[in-house]
PDB file of C-alpha atoms in Angstrom:
ATOM      1  CA  UNK A  23       4.848 -35.365   3.118  1.00  0.00           C
ATOM      2  CA  UNK A  24       4.112 -34.392   6.360  1.00  0.00           C
ATOM      3  CA  UNK A  25       4.283 -35.970   9.789  1.00  0.00           C
ATOM      4  CA  UNK A  26       3.553 -35.380  13.316  1.00  0.00           C
ATOM      5  CA  UNK A  27       5.875 -35.567  16.353  1.00  0.00           C
ATOM      6  CA  UNK A  28       4.631 -35.442  19.754  1.00  0.00           C
ATOM      7  CA  UNK A  29       6.608 -33.703  22.474  1.00  0.00           C
ATOM      8  CA  UNK A  30       4.809 -33.573  25.888  1.00  0.00           C
ATOM      9  CA  UNK A  31       1.522 -31.911  25.350  1.00  0.00           C
ATOM     10  CA  UNK A  32       2.716 -30.397  21.973  1.00  0.00           C
ATOM     11  CA  UNK A  33       2.057 -31.730  18.591  1.00  0.00           C
ATOM     12  CA  UNK A  34       4.294 -30.302  15.827  1.00  0.00           C
ATOM     13  CA  UNK A  35       3.593 -30.912  12.108  1.00  0.00           C
ATOM     14  CA  UNK A  36       7.183 -31.584  10.102  1.00  0.00           C
ATOM     15  CA  UNK A  37       7.287 -31.212   6.429  1.00  0.00           C
ATOM     16  CA  UNK A  38      10.357 -31.809   4.035  1.00  0.00           C
ATOM     17  CA  UNK A  39      10.790 -29.266   1.571  1.00  0.00           C
ATOM     18  CA  UNK A  40      13.968 -28.050  -0.656  1.00  0.00           C
ATOM     19  CA  UNK A  41      15.317 -25.471   1.885  1.00  0.00           C
ATOM     20  CA  UNK A  42      18.575 -24.966   3.420  1.00  0.00           C
ATOM     21  CA  UNK A  43      17.698 -24.081   7.242  1.00  0.00           C
ATOM     22  CA  UNK A  44      14.759 -25.378   9.548  1.00  0.00           C
ATOM     23  CA  UNK A  45      11.650 -22.907   9.522  1.00  0.00           C
ATOM     24  CA  UNK A  46       9.631 -23.384  12.898  1.00  0.00           C
ATOM     25  CA  UNK A  47       6.390 -21.302  13.264  1.00  0.00           C
ATOM     26  CA  UNK A  48       3.893 -21.042  15.632  1.00  0.00           C
ATOM     27  CA  UNK A  49       0.445 -19.790  13.648  1.00  0.00           C
ATOM     28  CA  UNK A  50      -2.431 -17.771  15.084  1.00  0.00           C
ATOM     29  CA  UNK A  51      -5.057 -17.713  16.328  1.00  0.00           C
ATOM     30  CA  UNK A  52      -4.775 -21.108  17.834  1.00  0.00           C
ATOM     31  CA  UNK A  53      -0.783 -21.654  18.455  1.00  0.00           C
ATOM     32  CA  UNK A  54      -0.578 -24.546  15.798  1.00  0.00           C
ATOM     33  CA  UNK A  55       2.957 -25.635  15.278  1.00  0.00           C
ATOM     34  CA  UNK A  56       4.584 -26.322  12.039  1.00  0.00           C
ATOM     35  CA  UNK A  57       8.238 -27.006  10.997  1.00  0.00           C
ATOM     36  CA  UNK A  58       9.607 -27.120   8.031  1.00  0.00           C
ATOM     37  CA  UNK A  59      13.008 -29.037   7.259  1.00  0.00           C
ATOM     38  CA  UNK A  60      15.383 -29.834   4.479  1.00  0.00           C
ATOM     39  CA  UNK A  61      14.003 -33.054   2.631  1.00  0.00           C
ATOM     40  CA  UNK A  62      16.463 -35.785   3.942  1.00  0.00           C
ATOM     41  CA  UNK A  63      16.279 -34.486   7.559  1.00  0.00           C
ATOM     42  CA  UNK A  64      15.364 -37.224   9.789  1.00  0.00           C
ATOM     43  CA  UNK A  65      12.418 -36.996  12.231  1.00  0.00           C
ATOM     44  CA  UNK A  66      14.612 -37.638  15.271  1.00  0.00           C
ATOM     45  CA  UNK A  67      16.805 -34.602  14.334  1.00  0.00           C
ATOM     46  CA  UNK A  68      13.845 -32.554  13.904  1.00  0.00           C
ATOM     47  CA  UNK A  69      12.591 -33.899  17.108  1.00  0.00           C
ATOM     48  CA  UNK A  70      15.868 -32.928  18.795  1.00  0.00           C
ATOM     49  CA  UNK A  71      15.771 -29.644  17.372  1.00  0.00           C
ATOM     50  CA  UNK A  72      12.280 -28.834  18.344  1.00  0.00           C
ATOM     51  CA  UNK A  73      13.170 -29.962  22.022  1.00  0.00           C
ATOM     52  CA  UNK A  74      15.632 -26.946  21.952  1.00  0.00           C
ATOM     53  CA  UNK A  75      13.045 -24.460  20.994  1.00  0.00           C
ATOM     54  CA  UNK A  76      10.350 -25.696  23.284  1.00  0.00           C
ATOM     55  CA  UNK A  77      10.824 -22.444  25.557  1.00  0.00           C
ATOM     56  CA  UNK A  78      10.378 -20.162  22.333  1.00  0.00           C
ATOM     57  CA  UNK A  79       7.219 -22.407  21.484  1.00  0.00           C
ATOM     58  CA  UNK A  80       5.848 -21.884  24.564  1.00  0.00           C
ATOM     59  CA  UNK A  81       6.190 -18.199  24.461  1.00  0.00           C
ATOM     60  CA  UNK A  82       4.919 -17.729  21.248  1.00  0.00           C
ATOM     61  CA  UNK A  83       1.639 -19.923  22.182  1.00  0.00           C
ATOM     62  CA  UNK A  84       1.213 -17.813  25.267  1.00  0.00           C
ATOM     63  CA  UNK A  85       1.472 -14.266  23.370  1.00  0.00           C
ATOM     64  CA  UNK A  86      -1.630 -15.629  21.071  1.00  0.00           C
ATOM     65  CA  UNK A  87      -3.598 -17.041  23.913  1.00  0.00           C
ATOM     66  CA  UNK A  88      -3.448 -13.378  26.090  1.00  0.00           C
ATOM     67  CA  UNK A  89      -3.637 -11.419  22.668  1.00  0.00           C
ATOM     68  CA  UNK A  90      -6.782  -9.187  22.465  1.00  0.00           C
ATOM     69  CA  UNK A  91      -9.706 -10.797  20.747  1.00  0.00           C
ATOM     70  CA  UNK A  92     -12.755  -8.988  19.367  1.00  0.00           C
ATOM     71  CA  UNK A  93     -15.958 -10.226  20.856  1.00  0.00           C
ATOM     72  CA  UNK A  94     -18.782 -10.917  18.508  1.00  0.00           C
ATOM     73  CA  UNK A  95     -20.130  -8.187  16.991  1.00  0.00           C
ATOM     74  CA  UNK A  96     -23.826  -7.398  17.493  1.00  0.00           C
ATOM     75  CA  UNK A  97     -24.207  -4.673  14.948  1.00  0.00           C
ATOM     76  CA  UNK A  98     -26.129  -2.195  17.438  1.00  0.00           C
ATOM     77  CA  UNK A  99     -25.578   1.258  18.157  1.00  0.00           C
ATOM     78  CA  UNK A 100     -22.347   2.884  19.566  1.00  0.00           C
ATOM     79  CA  UNK A 101     -20.695  -0.119  18.943  1.00  0.00           C
ATOM     80  CA  UNK A 102     -16.700  -0.463  18.097  1.00  0.00           C
ATOM     81  CA  UNK A 103     -15.742  -1.383  14.554  1.00  0.00           C
ATOM     82  CA  UNK A 104     -12.439  -1.438  13.012  1.00  0.00           C
ATOM     83  CA  UNK A 105     -11.631   0.248   9.384  1.00  0.00           C
ATOM     84  CA  UNK A 106      -8.069   0.266   8.399  1.00  0.00           C
ATOM     85  CA  UNK A 107      -6.688   0.321  11.616  1.00  0.00           C
ATOM     86  CA  UNK A 108      -8.897   3.154  13.465  1.00  0.00           C
ATOM     87  CA  UNK A 109     -11.633   2.750  15.772  1.00  0.00           C
ATOM     88  CA  UNK A 110     -15.403   3.689  14.762  1.00  0.00           C
ATOM     89  CA  UNK A 111     -18.319   3.842  16.633  1.00  0.00           C
ATOM     90  CA  UNK A 112     -21.304   2.572  14.510  1.00  0.00           C
ATOM     91  CA  UNK A 113     -24.458   4.531  14.025  1.00  0.00           C
ATOM     92  CA  UNK A 114     -27.516   2.735  12.959  1.00  0.00           C
ATOM     93  CA  UNK A 115     -30.290   4.520  11.102  1.00  0.00           C
ATOM     94  CA  UNK A 116     -33.537   2.622  10.196  1.00  0.00           C
ATOM     95  CA  UNK A 117     -35.590   3.799   7.279  1.00  0.00           C
ATOM     96  CA  UNK A 118     -37.542   2.437   4.124  1.00  0.00           C
ATOM     97  CA  UNK A 119     -34.731   1.987   1.718  1.00  0.00           C
ATOM     98  CA  UNK A 120     -32.168   0.136   0.044  1.00  0.00           C
ATOM     99  CA  UNK A 121     -29.411  -0.723   2.830  1.00  0.00           C
ATOM    100  CA  UNK A 122     -26.177   1.454   2.884  1.00  0.00           C
ATOM    101  CA  UNK A 123     -23.279   2.216   4.790  1.00  0.00           C
ATOM    102  CA  UNK A 124     -21.362   5.721   4.866  1.00  0.00           C
ATOM    103  CA  UNK A 125     -18.166   6.638   7.101  1.00  0.00           C
ATOM    104  CA  UNK A 126     -16.495   9.741   8.401  1.00  0.00           C
ATOM    105  CA  UNK A 127     -13.446   9.909  10.418  1.00  0.00           C
ATOM    106  CA  UNK A 128     -15.331   8.938  13.843  1.00  0.00           C
ATOM    107  CA  UNK A 129     -18.556   6.999  12.609  1.00  0.00           C
ATOM    108  CA  UNK A 130     -19.693   4.278  10.314  1.00  0.00           C
ATOM    109  CA  UNK A 131     -23.162   4.854   9.700  1.00  0.00           C
ATOM    110  CA  UNK A 132     -25.328   1.856   8.730  1.00  0.00           C
ATOM    111  CA  UNK A 133     -28.739   2.579   7.144  1.00  0.00           C
ATOM    112  CA  UNK A 134     -31.233  -0.478   7.244  1.00  0.00           C
ATOM    113  CA  UNK A 135     -34.984  -1.347   6.865  1.00  0.00           C
ATOM    114  CA  UNK A 136     -36.757  -1.159  10.185  1.00  0.00           C
ATOM    115  CA  UNK A 137     -36.509  -4.553  11.823  1.00  0.00           C
ATOM    116  CA  UNK A 138     -33.486  -5.699  10.292  1.00  0.00           C
ATOM    117  CA  UNK A 139     -31.927  -8.309  12.599  1.00  0.00           C
ATOM    118  CA  UNK A 140     -28.251  -8.581  13.351  1.00  0.00           C
ATOM    119  CA  UNK A 141     -27.935 -11.264  10.669  1.00  0.00           C
ATOM    120  CA  UNK A 142     -28.982  -8.747   7.983  1.00  0.00           C
ATOM    121  CA  UNK A 143     -26.869  -5.803   9.475  1.00  0.00           C
ATOM    122  CA  UNK A 144     -23.666  -8.560   9.544  1.00  0.00           C
ATOM    123  CA  UNK A 145     -24.251  -8.829   5.660  1.00  0.00           C
ATOM    124  CA  UNK A 146     -24.685  -5.470   4.801  1.00  0.00           C
ATOM    125  CA  UNK A 147     -21.445  -4.574   6.478  1.00  0.00           C
ATOM    126  CA  UNK A 148     -19.655  -7.143   5.064  1.00  0.00           C
ATOM    127  CA  UNK A 149     -20.615  -6.710   1.570  1.00  0.00           C
ATOM    128  CA  UNK A 150     -19.373  -2.904   2.395  1.00  0.00           C
ATOM    129  CA  UNK A 151     -16.056  -4.264   3.544  1.00  0.00           C
ATOM    130  CA  UNK A 152     -15.767  -6.416   0.492  1.00  0.00           C
ATOM    131  CA  UNK A 153     -16.444  -3.450  -1.630  1.00  0.00           C
ATOM    132  CA  UNK A 154     -13.881  -1.504   0.251  1.00  0.00           C
ATOM    133  CA  UNK A 155     -10.926  -4.001  -0.580  1.00  0.00           C
ATOM    134  CA  UNK A 156     -12.109  -4.298  -4.243  1.00  0.00           C
ATOM    135  CA  UNK A 157     -11.302  -0.579  -4.246  1.00  0.00           C
ATOM    136  CA  UNK A 158      -7.939  -0.789  -2.589  1.00  0.00           C
ATOM    137  CA  UNK A 159      -6.392  -4.115  -3.589  1.00  0.00           C
ATOM    138  CA  UNK A 160      -6.642  -3.710  -7.268  1.00  0.00           C
ATOM    139  CA  UNK A 161      -4.316  -1.128  -7.017  1.00  0.00           C
ATOM    140  CA  UNK A 162      -1.774  -2.565  -4.933  1.00  0.00           C
ATOM    141  CA  UNK A 163      -1.454  -5.404  -7.479  1.00  0.00           C
ATOM    142  CA  UNK A 164      -1.077  -2.775 -10.223  1.00  0.00           C
ATOM    143  CA  UNK A 165       1.717  -1.218  -8.244  1.00  0.00           C
ATOM    144  CA  UNK A 166       3.718  -4.581  -7.487  1.00  0.00           C
ATOM    145  CA  UNK A 167       3.058  -6.498 -10.636  1.00  0.00           C
ATOM    146  CA  UNK A 168       5.981  -4.462 -12.377  1.00  0.00           C
ATOM    147  CA  UNK A 169       8.060  -4.258  -9.505  1.00  0.00           C
ATOM    148  CA  UNK A 170       8.196  -7.961  -8.867  1.00  0.00           C
ATOM    149  CA  UNK A 171       7.695  -9.058 -12.521  1.00  0.00           C
ATOM    150  CA  UNK A 172       4.637 -11.097 -11.861  1.00  0.00           C
ATOM    151  CA  UNK A 173       1.199 -11.314 -13.162  1.00  0.00           C
ATOM    152  CA  UNK A 174      -1.909 -12.012 -11.103  1.00  0.00           C
ATOM    153  CA  UNK A 175      -4.556 -13.303 -13.260  1.00  0.00           C
ATOM    154  CA  UNK A 176      -7.547 -12.892 -10.697  1.00  0.00           C
ATOM    155  CA  UNK A 177      -8.123 -12.049  -6.998  1.00  0.00           C
ATOM    156  CA  UNK A 178     -10.791 -13.370  -4.549  1.00  0.00           C
ATOM    157  CA  UNK A 179     -12.071 -12.409  -1.165  1.00  0.00           C
ATOM    158  CA  UNK A 180     -12.807 -14.692   1.388  1.00  0.00           C
ATOM    159  CA  UNK A 181     -13.500 -15.043   5.251  1.00  0.00           C
ATOM    160  CA  UNK A 182     -10.525 -17.195   6.679  1.00  0.00           C
ATOM    161  CA  UNK A 183     -10.110 -18.415   9.942  1.00  0.00           C
ATOM    162  CA  UNK A 184      -6.323 -18.878  10.212  1.00  0.00           C
ATOM    163  CA  UNK A 185      -4.780 -16.954   7.168  1.00  0.00           C
ATOM    164  CA  UNK A 186      -4.624 -13.400   5.627  1.00  0.00           C
ATOM    165  CA  UNK A 187      -4.217 -14.661   2.136  1.00  0.00           C
ATOM    166  CA  UNK A 188      -3.284 -17.456   0.114  1.00  0.00           C
ATOM    167  CA  UNK A 189      -1.721 -18.036  -3.358  1.00  0.00           C
ATOM    168  CA  UNK A 190      -2.326 -20.595  -5.955  1.00  0.00           C
ATOM    169  CA  UNK A 191       0.966 -20.217  -7.998  1.00  0.00           C
ATOM    170  CA  UNK A 192       0.060 -22.891 -10.583  1.00  0.00           C
ATOM    171  CA  UNK A 193      -2.941 -20.741 -12.009  1.00  0.00           C
ATOM    172  CA  UNK A 194      -1.911 -17.258 -10.668  1.00  0.00           C
ATOM    173  CA  UNK A 195      -4.828 -16.740  -8.202  1.00  0.00           C
ATOM    174  CA  UNK A 196      -4.594 -14.835  -4.548  1.00  0.00           C
ATOM    175  CA  UNK A 197      -7.054 -14.868  -2.214  1.00  0.00           C
ATOM    176  CA  UNK A 198      -7.241 -12.045   0.515  1.00  0.00           C
ATOM    177  CA  UNK A 199      -9.002 -12.503   4.206  1.00  0.00           C
ATOM    178  CA  UNK A 200     -11.814  -9.900   4.375  1.00  0.00           C
ATOM    179  CA  UNK A 201     -11.009  -9.137   8.046  1.00  0.00           C
ATOM    180  CA  UNK A 202      -8.170  -7.530   6.370  1.00  0.00           C
ATOM    181  CA  UNK A 203     -10.155  -4.100   5.939  1.00  0.00           C
ATOM    182  CA  UNK A 204      -9.821  -3.877   9.483  1.00  0.00           C
ATOM    183  CA  UNK A 205      -6.289  -3.708   9.489  1.00  0.00           C
ATOM    184  CA  UNK A 206      -3.743  -0.486   8.507  1.00  0.00           C
ATOM    185  CA  UNK A 207      -3.483  -0.412   4.767  1.00  0.00           C
ATOM    186  CA  UNK A 208       0.529  -0.768   4.976  1.00  0.00           C
ATOM    187  CA  UNK A 209      -0.322  -4.267   6.564  1.00  0.00           C
ATOM    188  CA  UNK A 210      -2.579  -4.901   3.879  1.00  0.00           C
ATOM    189  CA  UNK A 211       0.035  -4.167   1.377  1.00  0.00           C
ATOM    190  CA  UNK A 212       2.647  -6.467   3.351  1.00  0.00           C
ATOM    191  CA  UNK A 213       0.061  -9.320   2.740  1.00  0.00           C
ATOM    192  CA  UNK A 214      -0.346  -8.588  -0.984  1.00  0.00           C
ATOM    193  CA  UNK A 215       3.366  -8.185  -1.491  1.00  0.00           C
ATOM    194  CA  UNK A 216       3.811 -11.664   0.287  1.00  0.00           C
ATOM    195  CA  UNK A 217       1.053 -13.595  -1.721  1.00  0.00           C
ATOM    196  CA  UNK A 218       2.566 -12.244  -4.878  1.00  0.00           C
ATOM    197  CA  UNK A 219       6.116 -13.349  -4.131  1.00  0.00           C
ATOM    198  CA  UNK A 220       4.247 -16.806  -3.988  1.00  0.00           C
ATOM    199  CA  UNK A 221       4.065 -16.644  -7.622  1.00  0.00           C
ATOM    200  CA  UNK A 222       7.829 -16.574  -7.819  1.00  0.00           C
ATOM    201  CA  UNK A 223       8.512 -18.791  -4.853  1.00  0.00           C
ATOM    202  CA  UNK A 224       5.488 -21.423  -3.661  1.00  0.00           C
ATOM    203  CA  UNK A 225       7.160 -22.371  -0.677  1.00  0.00           C
ATOM    204  CA  UNK A 226       8.441 -20.299   2.388  1.00  0.00           C
ATOM    205  CA  UNK A 227      12.178 -21.259   1.706  1.00  0.00           C
ATOM    206  CA  UNK A 228      15.168 -19.413   1.881  1.00  0.00           C
ATOM    207  CA  UNK A 229      14.888 -18.307  -1.715  1.00  0.00           C
ATOM    208  CA  UNK A 230      11.556 -16.774  -0.491  1.00  0.00           C
ATOM    209  CA  UNK A 231      12.782 -14.982   2.526  1.00  0.00           C
ATOM    210  CA  UNK A 232      15.331 -13.446   0.312  1.00  0.00           C
ATOM    211  CA  UNK A 233      12.742 -12.134  -1.971  1.00  0.00           C
ATOM    212  CA  UNK A 234      10.850 -10.548   0.926  1.00  0.00           C
ATOM    213  CA  UNK A 235      14.020  -9.019   2.141  1.00  0.00           C
ATOM    214  CA  UNK A 236      14.666  -7.413  -1.015  1.00  0.00           C
ATOM    215  CA  UNK A 237      11.184  -6.568  -2.086  1.00  0.00           C
ATOM    216  CA  UNK A 238       9.420  -5.342   1.292  1.00  0.00           C
ATOM    217  CA  UNK A 239      12.673  -4.967   3.815  1.00  0.00           C
ATOM    218  CA  UNK A 240      10.102  -4.114   6.841  1.00  0.00           C
ATOM    219  CA  UNK A 241       7.990  -7.243   6.396  1.00  0.00           C
ATOM    220  CA  UNK A 242       9.120  -8.894   9.909  1.00  0.00           C
ATOM    221  CA  UNK A 243       7.831  -5.733  11.766  1.00  0.00           C
ATOM    222  CA  UNK A 244       4.585  -5.629   9.421  1.00  0.00           C
ATOM    223  CA  UNK A 245       3.908  -9.460  10.163  1.00  0.00           C
ATOM    224  CA  UNK A 246       4.714  -8.960  14.172  1.00  0.00           C
ATOM    225  CA  UNK A 247       2.272  -6.041  13.879  1.00  0.00           C
ATOM    226  CA  UNK A 248      -0.366  -7.848  12.219  1.00  0.00           C
ATOM    227  CA  UNK A 249      -0.314 -10.814  14.480  1.00  0.00           C
ATOM    228  CA  UNK A 250      -0.555  -8.580  17.230  1.00  0.00           C
ATOM    229  CA  UNK A 251      -3.392  -6.407  16.734  1.00  0.00           C
ATOM    230  CA  UNK A 252      -6.720  -8.044  17.771  1.00  0.00           C
ATOM    231  CA  UNK A 253      -8.098 -11.248  16.324  1.00  0.00           C
ATOM    232  CA  UNK A 254     -11.499 -11.559  14.896  1.00  0.00           C
ATOM    233  CA  UNK A 255     -14.035 -13.281  16.622  1.00  0.00           C
ATOM    234  CA  UNK A 256     -14.500 -16.529  14.808  1.00  0.00           C
ATOM    235  CA  UNK A 257     -17.932 -16.366  13.934  1.00  0.00           C
ATOM    236  CA  UNK A 258     -17.733 -18.751  10.834  1.00  0.00           C
ATOM    237  CA  UNK A 259     -16.506 -22.429  10.119  1.00  0.00           C
ATOM    238  CA  UNK A 260     -13.423 -24.016   8.882  1.00  0.00           C
ATOM    239  CA  UNK A 261     -12.239 -22.519   5.290  1.00  0.00           C
TER     240      UNK A 261
END
């Protein structure tokens, strides 16, 4: 059960979980605050703890608010687009043929039919992004399944507003944010390992943290880097 506590102008969602220690988090992109506490923790105790962390909470929210954010892409000539953490310039080619995308070390070449509007160009690029992730993610899953001794029954790609990934441990399904194609591949690997570990431990409790420490020792650096990279422009609805 989740309850909301109010401190000054802040709202904090407090959830009791089977954990030993308190976990306080400030989530991108909007600075939403959550706190997981041991099941029998009184709300007054949770509130007192949050008050001691107010300065830290505001510092994290300020970082998110000042973080670089991509402006909405227009899919026009020489516009900047990121792929696997590297900046490329978009090159538009209009021809009467099936739309396609190719890439070299500096440019992304988008071929579309004459008169194709922004929505069509965006759709072609998005489908291309998904194809790249479909090439990359299965290899990550195959690499880590024997290491973690888990089985991913299915994975899905989806636009997500506030998460890089999610896991349904009951059915063995994992979802990945399609925006990950813009991030360095080692950070995509961190997200994959994180979600696959949820097949072993569904919550972010002490056991989950110890599993991350064991299998992906640099996870804290990866998480920080992932959240410090430019956020995508939010041009889609809540997922």
